[in-house]
Amino acid sequence: MKKLRVAILGTGNIGTDLLIKIQRSAVLECTLFIGRNLASPGMKVAVGMGVPVSDQSIHAIVKNPDCCDLVFDATSAKDAQVHWPILEKLGKIVVDMTPAKLGELCIPAVNLKESVECQNVNMVTCGGQASIPIAHLIGQTHEDIEYIEVVSSIASRSAGPATRINLDEYIDTTEEGIKLFSKAHKAKAILNLNPAQPCIDMQTTIFAKVKKPNMEALTERIDAVIQAINSYVPGYKLLVPPVYENGRIIIMVKVQGLGDYLPKYAGNLDIINCAGIAVAEEYAKKLEQSESLINWQNG
Amino acid sequence: MVKNIIISDTTLRDGNHAVGHQLKAEQIAIYAAAADRALIPIVEVGHGNGLGASSMQVGISAEDDKTLLTTARENLTTSKLGIHVIPGFATINRDLKRAIDIGVDVVRVASHCTEADITQRHLGYVREKGKEAYGVLMMSHMASVDLLVEEAQKMELYGAEGIIIMDSAGAYLPSDVEERISALIESLSIPIGFHAHNNLGMAIANSVAAIEAGATILDGSARGFGAGAGNAQVEVLVAVLDRLGYQTNIDLYNILDATDIAEKDIIPVVPIIKSDNIVSGLTGVFSGFSKHVSRIANEYNVDSRDVYFALGERKVVAGQEDIIVEVVLELVKNKKK
């Protein structure tokens, strides 16, 4: 099978970890790793792997549009807004790793098939990737959801400068995702940075206030949801199964990373990258099928 | 030379922790007016965890932020209206913008003691709007003195006009406070403040240690009404500072009246140091956890002291109340074995 040609914009933690994950993929090939500084640690990793690199940022793709079919935007919410109109015109598929909310919000365990119909998909946030499949399950098993709240705690050392400066966007985007996928009337997202040493794993708690709690249905179906996420995020675990306490449903999960470019405790960065890879691979499969369909018709 | 000390009264903000964030608009109105008559410089109002923090994680407020702040605003003439803001809970667009529109004068942007860089945008926004901006380092006992200074310097760089360090767990002894305040005074050029909790009975002593080391801002609340074992009792602070020769510009009779009113109309149970609070102070666990720990430990029939030690080992920070449930369920599991 021909691999889908992928460029990565942004050579920080997210971009570099994506690069390593792509090397393992049977259907993706990184054809250009793009940043602004050839001396950055991420660039050195890419050069070491023999991946073509550029320090021309978005101009690298403008100058050479044939370099790729799909672009991972691993820059910042602000930069992603500048990049998208350019990439849209060039006909590139964009998997947006920032909380810019320009494209379709995508949670692979929930809407993978629908997402690849769009030219720009947004991977929401790490907290969104961890909590939305569960919020979606609560939405499917309950009629009237008054409120869903998700609280994520992550290791300080796993929160880079972009995460810290984008806290407000993190909150907005996570809340929007929760409401969209659960149909809750109200949503709230909270993020804590914990400096404890050794570093803590990412932990996310989902609280829900519903008219008629159906704990049986939740308990019955929660394992299937965890398994669906495990198919692309192996380190995702159920920590506290659905409990009803003090008038609220509580479910807690924990995310350990794969330890690719980032340490295992950085489950927050790993989960969004695993989700990004899952959607890029789905695009690859879809394009392969449509191409073989064309070949078959022509033949 | 008489030294001026600015008192920030946290009765209507930290006190909200003590009642599960159930303070009502009438109570805000009554105490704000009384504090205003006592000429308290800053009256802090809101959910215990500040703006936008009403949540299942830390407690749903009886009144929304808008009601709390507009009510306080209507009842303050000379005292400034202050708020506490933690990025990660509150956002600029959803929360801060509106609070400033309502007429907040003083904004304290807080983070865990090692995470000052998350306050950059919020501090910048407050300065841009021309309001007084302070930086707050919570749970300050969890950072070394050097690190605390570094984080405070970041906040100064972001535009903070003063830094308040919080002894959120009530873990300090006076020598700890003296060491930290002295280091901050030496390294920063803006005023330094201290926010005490009384878990080990040290709230007033620690506040005095802070002042003697050079701090010029102190937090206190009526009868000590606040999270856990409560804060420094503001009326005692005023009296002690007067004895020590510091100036607060607060009239003793009027502050005594205000706090008597608070005891009558606002404070259901005057804070005392309970066994749990002592363990919370010893284990360095956030005072705001106390109500949640008591309730959940009681519900699952585990010893709340065991819960505090487990939480202390995990080095949880303010905002991680969900971990209480996890820790309690783990204790239950271990008990069954």
mmCIF file of C-alpha atoms in Angstrom, chain B residues 1-286:
data_model
loop_
_atom_site.group_PDB
_atom_site.id
_atom_site.type_symbol
_atom_site.label_atom_id
_atom_site.label_comp_id
_atom_site.label_asym_id
_atom_site.label_seq_id
_atom_site.Cartn_x
_atom_site.Cartn_y
_atom_site.Cartn_z
ATOM 1 C CA MET B 1 8.500 55.989 61.565
ATOM 2 C CA VAL B 2 4.992 54.536 61.464
ATOM 3 C CA LYS B 3 4.711 51.809 58.894
ATOM 4 C CA ASN B 4 1.461 51.359 56.977
ATOM 5 C CA ILE B 5 0.045 47.880 56.563
ATOM 6 C CA ILE B 6 -2.640 47.144 53.986
ATOM 7 C CA ILE B 7 -5.234 44.705 55.263
ATOM 8 C CA SER B 8 -7.118 42.634 52.722
ATOM 9 C CA ASP B 9 -10.246 41.139 54.273
ATOM 10 C CA THR B 10 -10.998 37.680 52.884
ATOM 11 C CA THR B 11 -14.146 36.986 54.961
ATOM 12 C CA LEU B 12 -16.391 36.958 51.875
ATOM 13 C CA ARG B 13 -13.997 34.883 49.747
ATOM 14 C CA ASP B 14 -11.941 32.453 51.871
ATOM 15 C CA GLY B 15 -14.899 32.320 54.294
ATOM 16 C CA ASN B 16 -16.955 30.865 51.456
ATOM 17 C CA HIS B 17 -14.889 27.647 51.806
ATOM 18 C CA ALA B 18 -16.140 27.275 55.373
ATOM 19 C CA VAL B 19 -19.769 27.149 54.243
ATOM 20 C CA GLY B 20 -19.282 25.068 51.099
ATOM 21 C CA HIS B 21 -19.483 28.260 48.971
ATOM 22 C CA GLN B 22 -23.040 28.914 50.130
ATOM 23 C CA LEU B 23 -22.709 32.619 51.074
ATOM 24 C CA LYS B 24 -25.865 34.477 50.050
ATOM 25 C CA ALA B 25 -26.179 37.904 48.470
ATOM 26 C CA GLU B 26 -27.763 39.362 51.652
ATOM 27 C CA GLN B 27 -24.766 38.204 53.668
ATOM 28 C CA ILE B 28 -22.362 39.745 51.178
ATOM 29 C CA ALA B 29 -24.295 43.010 51.422
ATOM 30 C CA ILE B 30 -24.314 43.037 55.228
ATOM 31 C CA TYR B 31 -20.631 42.332 55.737
ATOM 32 C CA ALA B 32 -19.394 44.444 52.817
ATOM 33 C CA ALA B 33 -21.204 47.446 54.295
ATOM 34 C CA ALA B 34 -19.813 46.740 57.781
ATOM 35 C CA ALA B 35 -16.267 46.281 56.475
ATOM 36 C CA ASP B 36 -16.630 49.488 54.491
ATOM 37 C CA ARG B 37 -17.629 51.367 57.676
ATOM 38 C CA ALA B 38 -14.512 49.960 59.350
ATOM 39 C CA LEU B 39 -12.426 51.405 56.485
ATOM 40 C CA ILE B 40 -10.888 48.067 55.587
ATOM 41 C CA PRO B 41 -8.692 48.811 52.540
ATOM 42 C CA ILE B 42 -9.615 45.762 50.425
ATOM 43 C CA VAL B 43 -12.679 43.522 50.695
ATOM 44 C CA GLU B 44 -12.246 40.286 48.751
ATOM 45 C CA VAL B 45 -15.430 38.625 47.496
ATOM 46 C CA GLY B 46 -16.314 35.465 45.627
ATOM 47 C CA HIS B 47 -16.234 31.697 45.505
ATOM 48 C CA GLY B 48 -13.545 30.275 47.808
ATOM 49 C CA ASN B 49 -11.394 29.332 44.815
ATOM 50 C CA GLY B 50 -12.122 32.651 43.173
ATOM 51 C CA LEU B 51 -13.725 33.723 39.942
ATOM 52 C CA GLY B 52 -15.237 31.020 37.730
ATOM 53 C CA ALA B 53 -14.502 28.297 40.263
ATOM 54 C CA SER B 54 -18.073 27.255 41.031
ATOM 55 C CA SER B 55 -17.845 23.564 40.138
ATOM 56 C CA MET B 56 -18.479 20.026 41.312
ATOM 57 C CA GLN B 57 -14.764 19.722 41.859
ATOM 58 C CA VAL B 58 -14.579 22.390 44.555
ATOM 59 C CA GLY B 59 -18.234 23.222 45.218
ATOM 60 C CA ILE B 60 -21.103 24.861 43.378
ATOM 61 C CA SER B 61 -21.749 28.436 44.594
ATOM 62 C CA ALA B 62 -25.096 29.398 46.038
ATOM 63 C CA GLU B 63 -24.869 32.649 44.065
ATOM 64 C CA ASP B 64 -23.204 33.276 40.709
ATOM 65 C CA ASP B 65 -20.149 35.496 40.438
ATOM 66 C CA LYS B 66 -22.126 38.364 38.950
ATOM 67 C CA THR B 67 -24.534 38.466 41.896
ATOM 68 C CA LEU B 68 -21.714 38.227 44.446
ATOM 69 C CA LEU B 69 -19.721 41.017 42.856
ATOM 70 C CA THR B 70 -22.545 43.426 42.038
ATOM 71 C CA THR B 71 -23.897 43.044 45.572
ATOM 72 C CA ALA B 72 -20.500 43.802 47.063
ATOM 73 C CA ARG B 73 -19.966 46.692 44.661
ATOM 74 C CA GLU B 74 -23.220 48.336 45.759
ATOM 75 C CA ASN B 75 -22.161 48.186 49.398
ATOM 76 C CA LEU B 76 -18.592 49.438 49.183
ATOM 77 C CA THR B 77 -17.863 53.164 49.121
ATOM 78 C CA THR B 78 -14.314 53.558 50.408
ATOM 79 C CA SER B 79 -13.041 49.982 50.599
ATOM 80 C CA LYS B 80 -11.753 48.545 47.358
ATOM 81 C CA LEU B 81 -13.442 45.467 45.885
ATOM 82 C CA GLY B 82 -11.006 42.598 45.394
ATOM 83 C CA ILE B 83 -11.207 39.218 43.655
ATOM 84 C CA HIS B 84 -9.129 36.046 43.529
ATOM 85 C CA VAL B 85 -8.521 34.528 40.079
ATOM 86 C CA ILE B 86 -6.881 31.162 39.316
ATOM 87 C CA PRO B 87 -6.065 30.562 35.612
ATOM 88 C CA GLY B 88 -7.196 27.023 34.818
ATOM 89 C CA PHE B 89 -10.481 27.807 36.590
ATOM 90 C CA ALA B 90 -11.222 31.309 35.283
ATOM 91 C CA THR B 91 -10.715 32.644 31.781
ATOM 92 C CA ILE B 92 -10.285 36.240 30.708
ATOM 93 C CA ASN B 93 -13.212 36.283 28.266
ATOM 94 C CA ARG B 94 -15.713 34.377 30.358
ATOM 95 C CA ASP B 95 -14.914 35.672 33.832
ATOM 96 C CA LEU B 96 -12.360 38.445 34.204
ATOM 97 C CA LYS B 97 -13.804 40.810 31.607
ATOM 98 C CA ARG B 98 -17.206 40.821 33.293
ATOM 99 C CA ALA B 99 -15.758 41.223 36.786
ATOM 100 C CA ILE B 100 -13.883 44.307 35.687
ATOM 101 C CA ASP B 101 -17.038 45.660 34.035
ATOM 102 C CA ILE B 102 -18.874 45.222 37.345
ATOM 103 C CA GLY B 103 -16.264 47.432 38.941
ATOM 104 C CA VAL B 104 -13.682 45.285 40.660
ATOM 105 C CA ASP B 105 -10.695 47.395 41.821
ATOM 106 C CA VAL B 106 -8.121 44.814 42.856
ATOM 107 C CA VAL B 107 -7.426 41.545 41.045
ATOM 108 C CA ARG B 108 -5.248 38.899 42.616
ATOM 109 C CA VAL B 109 -4.095 36.378 40.054
ATOM 110 C CA ALA B 110 -3.098 33.145 41.762
ATOM 111 C CA SER B 111 -1.302 29.974 40.808
ATOM 112 C CA HIS B 112 0.222 27.037 42.594
ATOM 113 C CA CYS B 113 3.566 28.244 43.987
ATOM 114 C CA THR B 114 5.650 26.710 41.182
ATOM 115 C CA GLU B 115 3.414 27.660 38.245
ATOM 116 C CA ALA B 116 3.630 31.454 38.051
ATOM 117 C CA ASP B 117 3.864 31.505 34.259
ATOM 118 C CA ILE B 118 0.180 30.602 33.877
ATOM 119 C CA THR B 119 -0.652 34.030 35.367
ATOM 120 C CA GLN B 120 1.080 36.043 32.646
ATOM 121 C CA ARG B 121 -1.911 36.718 30.411
ATOM 122 C CA HIS B 122 -4.339 37.387 33.244
ATOM 123 C CA LEU B 123 -1.957 39.784 35.014
ATOM 124 C CA GLY B 124 -1.301 41.532 31.716
ATOM 125 C CA TYR B 125 -5.007 41.907 31.060
ATOM 126 C CA VAL B 126 -5.668 43.426 34.490
ATOM 127 C CA ARG B 127 -2.863 45.950 34.036
ATOM 128 C CA GLU B 128 -4.101 46.783 30.554
ATOM 129 C CA LYS B 129 -7.504 47.558 32.076
ATOM 130 C CA GLY B 130 -5.847 49.856 34.601
ATOM 131 C CA LYS B 131 -6.851 47.853 37.669
ATOM 132 C CA GLU B 132 -4.573 46.903 40.563
ATOM 133 C CA ALA B 133 -2.921 43.567 39.828
ATOM 134 C CA TYR B 134 -1.347 41.341 42.440
ATOM 135 C CA GLY B 135 0.294 37.960 42.062
ATOM 136 C CA VAL B 136 -0.528 35.189 44.530
ATOM 137 C CA LEU B 137 1.544 32.062 45.089
ATOM 138 C CA MET B 138 -0.664 29.421 46.714
ATOM 139 C CA MET B 139 0.542 26.440 48.772
ATOM 140 C CA SER B 140 3.837 28.303 49.136
ATOM 141 C CA HIS B 141 5.214 25.762 51.619
ATOM 142 C CA MET B 142 5.638 23.318 48.708
ATOM 143 C CA ALA B 143 8.431 25.330 47.041
ATOM 144 C CA SER B 144 11.961 25.963 48.254
ATOM 145 C CA VAL B 145 12.804 29.543 49.175
ATOM 146 C CA ASP B 146 14.856 30.018 45.994
ATOM 147 C CA LEU B 147 12.132 28.667 43.749
ATOM 148 C CA LEU B 148 9.532 30.826 45.470
ATOM 149 C CA VAL B 149 11.646 33.905 44.791
ATOM 150 C CA GLU B 150 12.047 32.917 41.133
ATOM 151 C CA GLU B 151 8.317 32.430 40.680
ATOM 152 C CA ALA B 152 7.557 35.735 42.408
ATOM 153 C CA GLN B 153 10.045 37.465 40.111
ATOM 154 C CA LYS B 154 8.197 36.068 37.104
ATOM 155 C CA MET B 155 4.970 37.604 38.394
ATOM 156 C CA GLU B 156 6.724 40.932 38.933
ATOM 157 C CA LEU B 157 7.896 40.748 35.329
ATOM 158 C CA TYR B 158 4.323 40.062 34.156
ATOM 159 C CA GLY B 159 3.181 43.283 35.813
ATOM 160 C CA ALA B 160 2.157 42.283 39.348
ATOM 161 C CA GLU B 161 2.198 45.314 41.649
ATOM 162 C CA GLY B 162 2.679 43.153 44.724
ATOM 163 C CA ILE B 163 3.083 39.464 45.617
ATOM 164 C CA ILE B 164 1.170 37.619 48.310
ATOM 165 C CA ILE B 165 2.375 34.216 49.426
ATOM 166 C CA MET B 166 -0.265 31.940 50.873
ATOM 167 C CA ASP B 167 0.218 29.404 53.604
ATOM 168 C CA SER B 168 -2.746 27.531 52.112
ATOM 169 C CA ALA B 169 -2.242 24.444 54.269
ATOM 170 C CA GLY B 170 -1.446 26.319 57.471
ATOM 171 C CA ALA B 171 1.867 24.473 57.555
ATOM 172 C CA TYR B 172 4.281 27.269 58.496
ATOM 173 C CA LEU B 173 5.937 28.183 61.754
ATOM 174 C CA PRO B 174 7.042 31.812 62.234
ATOM 175 C CA SER B 175 10.663 31.056 61.288
ATOM 176 C CA ASP B 176 9.502 29.605 57.928
ATOM 177 C CA VAL B 177 7.570 32.775 57.193
ATOM 178 C CA GLU B 178 10.404 35.058 58.248
ATOM 179 C CA GLU B 179 12.831 33.231 55.948
ATOM 180 C CA ARG B 180 10.566 33.429 52.908
ATOM 181 C CA ILE B 181 9.358 37.000 53.332
ATOM 182 C CA SER B 182 12.936 38.234 53.916
ATOM 183 C CA ALA B 183 14.132 36.504 50.740
ATOM 184 C CA LEU B 184 11.276 38.010 48.721
ATOM 185 C CA ILE B 185 11.835 41.519 50.119
ATOM 186 C CA GLU B 186 15.500 41.264 49.212
ATOM 187 C CA SER B 187 14.912 40.088 45.641
ATOM 188 C CA LEU B 188 11.840 42.047 44.538
ATOM 189 C CA SER B 189 11.054 45.726 44.328
ATOM 190 C CA ILE B 190 7.287 45.459 44.851
ATOM 191 C CA PRO B 191 5.310 45.064 48.103
ATOM 192 C CA ILE B 192 5.071 41.598 49.627
ATOM 193 C CA GLY B 193 2.106 40.153 51.500
ATOM 194 C CA PHE B 194 1.182 37.116 53.551
ATOM 195 C CA HIS B 195 -2.003 35.052 53.796
ATOM 196 C CA ALA B 196 -2.201 32.816 56.859
ATOM 197 C CA HIS B 197 -4.181 29.713 57.825
ATOM 198 C CA ASN B 198 -4.558 28.669 61.417
ATOM 199 C CA ASN B 199 -4.171 24.885 61.252
ATOM 200 C CA LEU B 200 -1.300 24.860 63.731
ATOM 201 C CA GLY B 201 -2.540 27.862 65.705
ATOM 202 C CA MET B 202 0.066 30.090 64.073
ATOM 203 C CA ALA B 203 -2.034 32.453 61.949
ATOM 204 C CA ILE B 204 -1.447 35.604 64.021
ATOM 205 C CA ALA B 205 2.117 34.704 64.985
ATOM 206 C CA ASN B 206 2.974 33.980 61.341
ATOM 207 C CA SER B 207 1.350 37.228 60.197
ATOM 208 C CA VAL B 208 3.435 39.155 62.731
ATOM 209 C CA ALA B 209 6.565 37.313 61.564
ATOM 210 C CA ALA B 210 5.738 38.386 58.011
ATOM 211 C CA ILE B 211 5.345 42.045 58.975
ATOM 212 C CA GLU B 212 8.512 42.059 61.067
ATOM 213 C CA ALA B 213 10.353 40.597 58.045
ATOM 214 C CA GLY B 214 9.118 43.459 55.881
ATOM 215 C CA ALA B 215 5.752 42.412 54.439
ATOM 216 C CA THR B 216 3.262 45.266 54.043
ATOM 217 C CA ILE B 217 0.086 43.406 53.049
ATOM 218 C CA LEU B 218 -1.771 41.008 55.354
ATOM 219 C CA ASP B 219 -4.867 38.916 54.781
ATOM 220 C CA GLY B 220 -7.329 38.264 57.558
ATOM 221 C CA SER B 221 -10.989 37.508 58.055
ATOM 222 C CA ALA B 222 -13.708 38.095 60.630
ATOM 223 C CA ARG B 223 -13.276 35.581 63.476
ATOM 224 C CA GLY B 224 -10.815 33.854 61.143
ATOM 225 C CA PHE B 225 -13.723 32.668 58.937
ATOM 226 C CA GLY B 226 -12.002 30.707 56.161
ATOM 227 C CA ALA B 227 -10.966 27.322 54.785
ATOM 228 C CA GLY B 228 -9.920 24.567 57.197
ATOM 229 C CA ALA B 229 -9.028 25.989 60.607
ATOM 230 C CA GLY B 230 -9.599 29.444 59.176
ATOM 231 C CA ASN B 231 -7.408 32.482 58.495
ATOM 232 C CA ALA B 232 -5.768 35.083 60.701
ATOM 233 C CA GLN B 233 -8.529 36.721 62.726
ATOM 234 C CA VAL B 234 -8.677 40.212 61.212
ATOM 235 C CA GLU B 235 -9.865 42.031 64.357
ATOM 236 C CA VAL B 236 -7.011 40.454 66.325
ATOM 237 C CA LEU B 237 -4.570 41.459 63.586
ATOM 238 C CA VAL B 238 -5.728 45.064 63.778
ATOM 239 C CA ALA B 239 -5.279 45.111 67.561
ATOM 240 C CA VAL B 240 -1.889 43.369 67.513
ATOM 241 C CA LEU B 241 -0.536 45.586 64.741
ATOM 242 C CA ASP B 242 -1.613 48.613 66.743
ATOM 243 C CA ARG B 243 0.273 47.313 69.814
ATOM 244 C CA LEU B 244 3.332 46.751 67.632
ATOM 245 C CA GLY B 245 3.159 50.317 66.366
ATOM 246 C CA TYR B 246 1.987 49.655 62.813
ATOM 247 C CA GLN B 247 -0.725 51.707 61.155
ATOM 248 C CA THR B 248 -3.711 50.083 59.419
ATOM 249 C CA ASN B 249 -6.072 53.095 59.365
ATOM 250 C CA ILE B 250 -8.773 50.735 60.580
ATOM 251 C CA ASP B 251 -10.830 51.852 63.543
ATOM 252 C CA LEU B 252 -10.785 49.224 66.314
ATOM 253 C CA TYR B 253 -14.399 49.728 67.438
ATOM 254 C CA ASN B 254 -15.660 49.618 63.872
ATOM 255 C CA ILE B 255 -13.755 46.456 62.980
ATOM 256 C CA LEU B 256 -14.987 44.841 66.199
ATOM 257 C CA ASP B 257 -18.526 45.819 65.227
ATOM 258 C CA ALA B 258 -18.064 44.451 61.709
ATOM 259 C CA THR B 259 -16.795 41.113 62.968
ATOM 260 C CA ASP B 260 -19.566 40.894 65.581
ATOM 261 C CA ILE B 261 -22.026 41.367 62.740
ATOM 262 C CA ALA B 262 -20.215 38.648 60.811
ATOM 263 C CA GLU B 263 -20.525 36.238 63.720
ATOM 264 C CA LYS B 264 -24.219 36.977 64.024
ATOM 265 C CA ASP B 265 -25.239 36.958 60.351
ATOM 266 C CA ILE B 266 -22.622 35.136 58.332
ATOM 267 C CA ILE B 267 -20.581 32.634 60.290
ATOM 268 C CA PRO B 268 -22.608 29.546 61.267
ATOM 269 C CA VAL B 269 -19.736 28.011 63.246
ATOM 270 C CA VAL B 270 -16.838 30.141 64.452
ATOM 271 C CA PRO B 271 -13.640 28.379 63.325
ATOM 272 C CA ILE B 272 -11.741 26.341 65.858
ATOM 273 C CA ILE B 273 -8.782 24.095 65.160
ATOM 274 C CA LYS B 274 -10.181 20.583 64.830
ATOM 275 C CA SER B 275 -8.153 17.361 64.812
ATOM 276 C CA ASP B 276 -8.502 17.113 61.038
ATOM 277 C CA ASN B 277 -7.161 20.649 60.566
ATOM 278 C CA ILE B 278 -4.044 19.810 62.566
ATOM 279 C CA VAL B 279 -3.365 16.751 60.424
ATOM 280 C CA SER B 280 -4.027 18.813 57.296
ATOM 281 C CA GLY B 281 -1.433 21.365 58.464
ATOM 282 C CA LEU B 282 1.099 18.681 59.343
ATOM 283 C CA THR B 283 0.680 16.867 56.037
ATOM 284 C CA GLY B 284 0.692 20.125 54.049
ATOM 285 C CA VAL B 285 -2.694 19.520 52.433
ATOM 286 C CA PHE B 286 -4.724 22.504 51.130
#
